[in-house]
CSV table of N, CA and C in Angstrom, one decimal:
chain,number,residue,atom,x,y,z
M,1498,MET,N,0.8,-1.2,0.1
M,1498,MET,CA,0.1,0.1,0.0
M,1498,MET,C,1.0,1.4,0.0
M,1499,GLU,N,0.5,2.2,-0.8
M,1499,GLU,CA,1.4,3.5,-0.9
M,1499,GLU,C,1.2,4.4,0.2
M,1500,GLY,N,2.5,4.8,0.7
M,1500,GLY,CA,2.4,5.8,1.8
M,1500,GLY,C,2.9,5.0,3.1
M,1501,GLY,N,2.1,4.5,3.7
M,1501,GLY,CA,2.4,3.7,4.9
M,1501,GLY,C,1.9,2.3,4.8
M,1502,MET,N,2.2,1.3,5.8
M,1502,MET,CA,1.6,0.0,5.6
M,1502,MET,C,0.0,0.0,5.6
M,1503,LYS,N,-0.4,0.9,6.5
M,1503,LYS,CA,-1.7,0.9,6.8
M,1503,LYS,C,-2.5,1.9,5.9
M,1504,GLY,N,-1.9,2.8,5.2
M,1504,GLY,CA,-2.4,3.8,4.3
M,1504,GLY,C,-2.0,5.2,4.8
M,1505,LYS,N,-2.5,6.1,4.0
M,1505,LYS,CA,-2.3,7.6,4.1
M,1505,LYS,C,-3.4,8.2,4.7
M,1506,VAL,N,-3.2,9.1,5.8
M,1506,VAL,CA,-4.3,9.7,6.3
M,1506,VAL,C,-3.9,11.3,6.5
M,1507,CYS,N,-4.8,12.1,6.6
M,1507,CYS,CA,-4.7,13.6,7.0
M,1507,CYS,C,-5.1,14.1,8.3
M,1508,VAL,N,-4.2,14.8,9.1
M,1508,VAL,CA,-4.7,15.4,10.2
M,1508,VAL,C,-4.6,16.9,10.1
M,1509,THR,N,-5.7,17.5,10.2
M,1509,THR,CA,-5.8,18.9,10.2
M,1509,THR,C,-5.4,19.5,11.7
M,1510,GLY,N,-4.7,20.4,11.7
M,1510,GLY,CA,-4.3,20.7,13.2
M,1510,GLY,C,-3.1,20.0,13.6
M,1511,GLY,N,-2.3,19.5,12.7
M,1511,GLY,CA,-1.2,18.6,13.1
M,1511,GLY,C,-0.1,19.1,13.8
M,1512,SER,N,-0.1,20.5,13.8
M,1512,SER,CA,1.0,21.2,14.6
M,1512,SER,C,0.6,21.7,16.0
M,1513,GLY,N,-0.8,21.4,16.2
M,1513,GLY,CA,-1.2,21.8,17.6
M,1513,GLY,C,-0.9,20.7,18.6
M,1514,PHE,N,-1.5,20.9,19.8
M,1514,PHE,CA,-1.1,20.0,20.9
M,1514,PHE,C,-1.6,18.7,20.6
M,1515,ILE,N,-3.0,18.4,20.3
M,1515,ILE,CA,-3.7,17.2,20.4
M,1515,ILE,C,-3.0,16.6,18.9
M,1516,GLY,N,-3.2,17.5,17.9
M,1516,GLY,CA,-3.0,17.0,16.6
M,1516,GLY,C,-1.5,16.5,16.5
M,1517,SER,N,-0.5,17.1,17.1
M,1517,SER,CA,0.7,16.5,17.1
M,1517,SER,C,1.1,15.3,17.9
M,1518,TRP,N,0.2,15.0,18.8
M,1518,TRP,CA,0.3,13.7,19.5
M,1518,TRP,C,-0.3,12.8,18.6
M,1519,LEU,N,-1.4,13.0,18.0
M,1519,LEU,CA,-2.3,12.1,17.1
M,1519,LEU,C,-1.2,11.8,15.8
M,1520,VAL,N,-0.5,12.7,15.3
M,1520,VAL,CA,0.5,12.5,14.1
M,1520,VAL,C,1.5,11.4,14.7
M,1521,LYS,N,1.9,11.6,15.8
M,1521,LYS,CA,3.0,10.8,16.4
M,1521,LYS,C,2.5,9.2,16.4
M,1522,ARG,N,1.3,9.2,17.0
M,1522,ARG,CA,0.8,7.9,17.4
M,1522,ARG,C,0.3,7.2,16.0
M,1523,LEU,N,-0.2,8.0,14.9
M,1523,LEU,CA,-0.5,7.4,13.7
M,1523,LEU,C,0.8,7.1,13.0
M,1524,LEU,N,1.8,7.6,13.0
M,1524,LEU,CA,3.1,7.3,12.4
M,1524,LEU,C,3.4,6.0,13.1
M,1525,GLU,N,3.6,5.9,14.4
M,1525,GLU,CA,3.9,4.7,15.3
M,1525,GLU,C,3.2,3.6,14.8
M,1526,ASP,N,1.8,3.8,14.6
M,1526,ASP,CA,1.0,2.8,14.2
M,1526,ASP,C,1.0,2.2,12.7
M,1527,GLY,N,2.0,2.8,11.9
M,1527,GLY,CA,2.1,2.5,10.6
M,1527,GLY,C,1.4,3.2,9.4
M,1528,TYR,N,0.8,4.4,9.9
M,1528,TYR,CA,0.4,5.3,8.9
M,1528,TYR,C,1.2,6.4,8.2
M,1529,SER,N,1.0,6.6,7.0
M,1529,SER,CA,1.7,7.8,6.4
M,1529,SER,C,0.7,9.0,6.7
M,1530,VAL,N,1.4,9.9,7.1
M,1530,VAL,CA,0.4,11.3,7.5
M,1530,VAL,C,0.7,12.5,6.8
M,1531,THR,N,-0.2,13.1,6.4
M,1531,THR,CA,-0.1,14.7,5.9
M,1531,THR,C,-0.9,15.4,6.8
M,1532,THR,N,-0.5,16.7,6.7
M,1532,THR,CA,-1.4,17.6,7.6
M,1532,THR,C,-1.6,19.0,6.8
M,1533,THR,N,-2.6,19.9,7.2
M,1533,THR,CA,-2.9,21.0,6.6
M,1533,THR,C,-2.0,22.3,7.1
M,1534,VAL,N,-2.2,23.4,6.4
M,1534,VAL,CA,-1.5,24.5,6.6
M,1534,VAL,C,-2.6,25.6,7.1
M,1535,ARG,N,-2.3,26.3,8.4
M,1535,ARG,CA,-3.5,27.0,8.8
M,1535,ARG,C,-3.8,28.3,8.0
M,1536,SER,N,-2.5,28.7,7.6
M,1536,SER,CA,-2.8,30.1,6.8
M,1536,SER,C,-3.1,30.0,5.3
M,1537,ASP,N,-3.3,28.5,4.9
M,1537,ASP,CA,-3.6,28.4,3.5
M,1537,ASP,C,-4.9,27.4,3.5
M,1538,PRO,N,-6.2,28.1,3.6
M,1538,PRO,CA,-7.4,27.2,3.7
M,1538,PRO,C,-7.6,26.3,2.5
M,1539,ASP,N,-6.8,26.6,1.4
M,1539,ASP,CA,-7.1,25.7,0.3
M,1539,ASP,C,-6.2,24.5,0.2
M,1540,SER,N,-5.2,24.5,1.1
M,1540,SER,CA,-4.4,23.4,1.4
M,1540,SER,C,-5.0,22.0,1.6
M,1541,SER,N,-6.2,22.1,2.3
M,1541,SER,CA,-7.0,20.9,2.8
M,1541,SER,C,-7.0,19.9,1.7
M,1542,GLY,N,-7.6,20.3,0.6
M,1542,GLY,CA,-7.8,19.3,-0.8
M,1542,GLY,C,-6.5,18.7,-1.2
M,1543,ASP,N,-5.5,19.4,-1.4
M,1543,ASP,CA,-4.2,18.9,-1.6
M,1543,ASP,C,-3.6,17.8,-0.5
M,1544,ALA,N,-3.7,18.2,0.6
M,1544,ALA,CA,-3.1,17.4,1.8
M,1544,ALA,C,-4.1,16.0,1.9
M,1545,MET,N,-5.3,16.0,1.4
M,1545,MET,CA,-6.2,14.9,1.4
M,1545,MET,C,-6.1,14.0,0.3
M,1546,GLU,N,-5.3,14.5,-0.6
M,1546,GLU,CA,-5.2,13.6,-1.8
M,1546,GLU,C,-4.5,12.2,-1.7
M,1547,GLY,N,-5.3,11.0,-1.8
M,1547,GLY,CA,-4.7,9.8,-1.7
M,1547,GLY,C,-4.9,9.2,-0.3
M,1548,CYS,N,-5.6,10.2,0.6
M,1548,CYS,CA,-5.8,9.7,2.0
M,1548,CYS,C,-7.0,8.7,2.1
M,1549,ILE,N,-6.9,7.9,2.9
M,1549,ILE,CA,-8.0,6.9,3.2
M,1549,ILE,C,-8.9,7.4,4.5
M,1550,GLY,N,-8.4,8.4,5.1
M,1550,GLY,CA,-9.0,8.9,6.4
M,1550,GLY,C,-8.7,10.3,6.7
M,1551,VAL,N,-9.3,11.1,7.5
M,1551,VAL,CA,-9.2,12.4,7.8
M,1551,VAL,C,-9.5,12.7,9.2
M,1552,PHE,N,-8.6,13.2,10.0
M,1552,PHE,CA,-8.9,13.4,11.3
M,1552,PHE,C,-8.9,15.0,11.5
M,1553,HIS,N,-10.1,15.5,11.7
M,1553,HIS,CA,-10.2,17.0,11.7
M,1553,HIS,C,-10.1,17.4,13.2
M,1554,VAL,N,-8.8,17.9,13.4
M,1554,VAL,CA,-8.6,18.3,15.0
M,1554,VAL,C,-8.6,19.9,15.0
M,1555,ALA,N,-8.2,20.5,13.9
M,1555,ALA,CA,-7.8,21.9,13.8
M,1555,ALA,C,-9.3,22.8,14.1
M,1556,THR,N,-8.9,23.9,14.9
M,1556,THR,CA,-9.9,24.9,15.0
M,1556,THR,C,-9.3,26.1,15.2
M,1557,PRO,N,-9.8,27.3,14.8
M,1557,PRO,CA,-9.3,28.7,15.0
M,1557,PRO,C,-9.5,29.0,16.7
M,1558,VAL,N,-8.6,29.2,17.3
M,1558,VAL,CA,-8.6,29.7,18.8
M,1558,VAL,C,-7.9,31.0,18.9
M,1559,ASP,N,-8.7,31.8,19.5
M,1559,ASP,CA,-8.2,33.2,19.9
M,1559,ASP,C,-7.9,33.3,21.3
M,1560,PHE,N,-6.8,33.2,21.8
M,1560,PHE,CA,-6.4,33.5,23.2
M,1560,PHE,C,-6.0,34.9,23.5
M,1561,VAL,N,-5.7,35.6,22.5
M,1561,VAL,CA,-5.2,37.1,22.7
M,1561,VAL,C,-6.2,38.1,22.4
M,1562,ASP,N,-6.7,38.2,21.2
M,1562,ASP,CA,-7.7,39.2,20.8
M,1562,ASP,C,-9.1,39.2,21.4
M,1563,LYS,N,-9.4,38.2,21.9
M,1563,LYS,CA,-10.8,37.8,22.4
M,1563,LYS,C,-11.7,38.3,21.5
M,1564,GLU,N,-11.8,37.9,20.4
M,1564,GLU,CA,-12.8,37.9,19.3
M,1564,GLU,C,-14.2,37.7,19.9
M,1565,ASP,N,-15.2,38.1,19.1
M,1565,ASP,CA,-16.7,37.8,19.6
M,1565,ASP,C,-16.8,36.3,19.3
M,1566,ALA,N,-17.6,35.7,20.2
M,1566,ALA,CA,-17.7,34.2,20.1
M,1566,ALA,C,-18.4,33.9,18.7
M,1567,GLU,N,-19.2,34.8,18.2
M,1567,GLU,CA,-19.8,34.5,16.8
M,1567,GLU,C,-18.8,34.4,15.8
M,1568,VAL,N,-17.9,35.3,15.8
M,1568,VAL,CA,-16.7,35.3,14.9
M,1568,VAL,C,-15.9,33.8,14.9
M,1569,VAL,N,-15.5,33.6,15.9
M,1569,VAL,CA,-14.7,32.4,16.1
M,1569,VAL,C,-15.5,31.1,15.8
M,1570,ILE,N,-17.0,31.1,16.2
M,1570,ILE,CA,-17.7,30.1,15.8
M,1570,ILE,C,-18.0,29.8,14.5
M,1571,ARG,N,-18.0,31.2,13.5
M,1571,ARG,CA,-18.5,31.1,12.2
M,1571,ARG,C,-17.1,30.6,11.5
M,1572,ARG,N,-15.9,31.0,12.1
M,1572,ARG,CA,-14.8,30.5,11.3
M,1572,ARG,C,-14.7,29.0,11.6
M,1573,ALA,N,-14.8,28.6,12.7
M,1573,ALA,CA,-14.8,27.2,13.0
M,1573,ALA,C,-15.8,26.3,12.0
M,1574,VAL,N,-17.0,26.9,12.0
M,1574,VAL,CA,-18.0,26.1,11.1
M,1574,VAL,C,-17.7,26.1,9.6
M,1575,ASP,N,-17.2,27.6,9.2
M,1575,ASP,CA,-16.8,27.5,7.8
M,1575,ASP,C,-15.6,26.5,7.5
M,1576,GLY,N,-14.7,26.4,8.3
M,1576,GLY,CA,-13.6,25.6,8.2
M,1576,GLY,C,-13.9,24.0,8.1
M,1577,THR,N,-14.9,23.8,9.1
M,1577,THR,CA,-15.2,22.4,9.1
M,1577,THR,C,-15.9,21.9,7.7
M,1578,LEU,N,-16.8,22.9,7.4
M,1578,LEU,CA,-17.7,22.7,6.1
M,1578,LEU,C,-16.6,22.4,4.8
M,1579,GLY,N,-15.7,23.2,4.9
M,1579,GLY,CA,-14.5,23.1,3.8
M,1579,GLY,C,-13.9,21.9,3.9
M,1580,ILE,N,-13.5,21.4,5.0
M,1580,ILE,CA,-12.9,20.2,5.1
M,1580,ILE,C,-13.9,19.0,4.7
M,1581,LEU,N,-15.1,18.9,5.2
M,1581,LEU,CA,-16.0,18.0,4.8
M,1581,LEU,C,-16.2,17.9,3.3
M,1582,LYS,N,-16.4,19.1,2.7
M,1582,LYS,CA,-16.6,19.2,1.2
M,1582,LYS,C,-15.4,18.6,0.5
M,1583,ALA,N,-14.1,18.9,1.0
M,1583,ALA,CA,-12.9,18.3,0.3
M,1583,ALA,C,-12.9,16.8,0.5
M,1584,CYS,N,-13.4,16.3,1.7
M,1584,CYS,CA,-13.5,14.9,1.9
M,1584,CYS,C,-14.7,14.2,0.8
M,1585,LEU,N,-15.8,14.8,0.6
M,1585,LEU,CA,-16.7,14.4,-0.4
M,1585,LEU,C,-16.2,14.5,-1.8
M,1586,ASN,N,-15.2,15.6,-2.1
M,1586,ASN,CA,-14.6,15.5,-3.4
M,1586,ASN,C,-13.7,14.7,-3.6
M,1587,SER,N,-13.2,14.0,-2.5
M,1587,SER,CA,-12.1,13.1,-2.7
M,1587,SER,C,-12.5,11.8,-3.1
M,1588,ARG,N,-11.7,11.0,-4.0
M,1588,ARG,CA,-12.2,9.6,-4.4
M,1588,ARG,C,-11.6,8.6,-3.5
M,1589,THR,N,-10.8,8.9,-2.4
M,1589,THR,CA,-10.1,8.0,-1.5
M,1589,THR,C,-10.5,8.1,0.0
M,1590,VAL,N,-11.1,9.2,0.4
M,1590,VAL,CA,-11.3,9.2,1.7
M,1590,VAL,C,-12.6,8.5,2.2
M,1591,ARG,N,-12.4,7.6,3.0
M,1591,ARG,CA,-13.6,6.7,3.5
M,1591,ARG,C,-14.0,7.1,4.8
M,1592,ARG,N,-13.4,7.6,5.9
M,1592,ARG,CA,-13.7,8.0,7.1
M,1592,ARG,C,-13.1,9.2,7.5
M,1593,VAL,N,-14.0,10.0,8.1
M,1593,VAL,CA,-13.7,11.4,8.8
M,1593,VAL,C,-13.9,11.3,10.4
M,1594,VAL,N,-12.9,11.5,11.1
M,1594,VAL,CA,-13.1,11.8,12.6
M,1594,VAL,C,-12.8,13.3,12.9
M,1595,TYR,N,-14.0,13.6,13.6
M,1595,TYR,CA,-14.1,14.9,13.9
M,1595,TYR,C,-14.0,15.2,15.4
M,1596,THR,N,-13.1,16.1,15.9
M,1596,THR,CA,-13.1,16.1,17.4
M,1596,THR,C,-13.7,17.5,17.8
M,1597,SER,N,-14.1,17.6,19.0
M,1597,SER,CA,-14.7,18.9,19.6
M,1597,SER,C,-13.4,19.8,19.8
M,1598,THR,N,-13.8,21.0,20.3
M,1598,THR,CA,-12.7,22.1,20.4
M,1598,THR,C,-12.9,22.5,21.7
M,1599,ALA,N,-11.7,23.3,22.1
M,1599,ALA,CA,-11.7,24.0,23.4
M,1599,ALA,C,-12.7,25.1,23.3
M,1600,SER,N,-12.8,25.6,22.0
M,1600,SER,CA,-13.8,26.6,21.9
M,1600,SER,C,-15.2,26.3,22.4
M,1601,ALA,N,-15.5,25.1,22.5
M,1601,ALA,CA,-16.9,24.8,23.0
M,1601,ALA,C,-17.1,25.1,24.5
M,1602,ILE,N,-16.1,25.3,25.2
M,1602,ILE,CA,-16.2,25.8,26.6
M,1602,ILE,C,-15.5,27.1,26.9
M,1603,LEU,N,-14.5,27.5,26.0
M,1603,LEU,CA,-13.8,28.8,26.3
M,1603,LEU,C,-15.0,29.9,26.4
M,1604,PHE,N,-16.0,29.8,25.7
M,1604,PHE,CA,-17.1,31.0,25.5
M,1604,PHE,C,-18.1,30.8,26.5
M,1605,CYS,N,-17.9,30.0,27.5
M,1605,CYS,CA,-19.0,29.6,28.4
M,1605,CYS,C,-19.1,30.9,29.4
M,1606,ASN,N,-20.1,31.6,29.4
M,1606,ASN,CA,-20.5,32.8,30.4
M,1606,ASN,C,-20.8,32.5,31.6
M,1607,ASN,N,-20.9,31.1,31.9
M,1607,ASN,CA,-21.3,30.7,33.4
M,1607,ASN,C,-20.2,31.0,34.4
M,1608,SER,N,-20.4,31.6,35.3
M,1608,SER,CA,-19.3,32.0,36.4
M,1608,SER,C,-18.9,30.9,37.2
M,1609,ASN,N,-20.0,29.8,37.3
M,1609,ASN,CA,-19.6,28.5,37.9
M,1609,ASN,C,-19.0,27.6,37.0
M,1610,LYS,N,-17.8,27.9,36.7
M,1610,LYS,CA,-16.9,26.9,35.8
M,1610,LYS,C,-16.7,25.6,36.3
M,1611,MET,N,-16.7,24.6,35.7
M,1611,MET,CA,-16.5,23.2,36.3
M,1611,MET,C,-15.1,23.1,36.8
M,1612,GLU,N,-14.9,22.7,37.9
M,1612,GLU,CA,-13.4,22.4,38.3
M,1612,GLU,C,-12.8,21.4,37.4
M,1613,CYS,N,-13.5,20.5,37.0
M,1613,CYS,CA,-12.8,19.4,36.2
M,1613,CYS,C,-12.4,19.8,34.8
M,1614,CYS,N,-12.6,21.1,34.3
M,1614,CYS,CA,-12.2,21.5,33.0
M,1614,CYS,C,-10.7,21.3,32.7
M,1615,GLY,N,-10.1,21.8,33.8
M,1615,GLY,CA,-8.6,21.6,33.8
M,1615,GLY,C,-7.8,22.2,32.8
M,1616,MET,N,-8.4,23.1,31.9
M,1616,MET,CA,-7.8,24.0,30.9
M,1616,MET,C,-7.1,25.0,31.4
M,1617,LYS,N,-5.7,25.3,31.0
M,1617,LYS,CA,-4.8,26.3,31.6
M,1617,LYS,C,-5.5,27.8,31.2
M,1618,VAL,N,-6.1,27.9,30.2
M,1618,VAL,CA,-6.7,29.1,29.7
M,1618,VAL,C,-7.8,29.3,30.6
M,1619,ILE,N,-8.6,28.4,31.0
M,1619,ILE,CA,-9.7,28.8,31.7
M,1619,ILE,C,-9.2,29.1,33.1
M,1620,GLY,N,-8.2,28.5,33.5
M,1620,GLY,CA,-7.6,28.7,35.0
M,1620,GLY,C,-7.2,30.1,35.0
M,1621,VAL,N,-6.4,30.5,34.1
M,1621,VAL,CA,-5.8,31.9,34.0
M,1621,VAL,C,-6.9,33.0,33.9
M,1622,ARG,N,-7.9,32.8,33.2
M,1622,ARG,CA,-9.1,33.5,33.1
M,1622,ARG,C,-9.7,33.9,34.6
M,1623,LEU,N,-9.8,32.7,35.2
M,1623,LEU,CA,-10.6,32.6,36.4
M,1623,LEU,C,-9.8,33.5,37.5
M,1624,ILE,N,-8.4,33.5,37.5
M,1624,ILE,CA,-7.7,34.2,38.5
M,1624,ILE,C,-7.1,35.6,38.1
M,1625,THR,N,-7.5,36.0,36.7
M,1625,THR,CA,-7.0,37.4,36.4
M,1625,THR,C,-8.2,38.3,36.2
């Protein structure tokens, strides 16, 4: 099989925290891995060429500018739709794994944050 013994997969967000660990594990398990470039939204189609699966881990996260939730959510939805359309247009992609994002809880306005969230960003926001 071309690429890796188990086939070729694409990981969006492969340079992020979760994505980089996923890439490492997939390589250890015998897959050939490609990833997308955040600054080039059109790179996803090329990165998926010849892939049997896609792991969509990427999402826009704004820790500094504190953009409105609507802006970040719209960007995440549009990005996910772009990835899914590229998968549909692919002749080889058979499976897509989509993960949730930190953004799902970052914009929670509830003052009673769950203690088990454990995310550094939330912890920093609680004490600053």
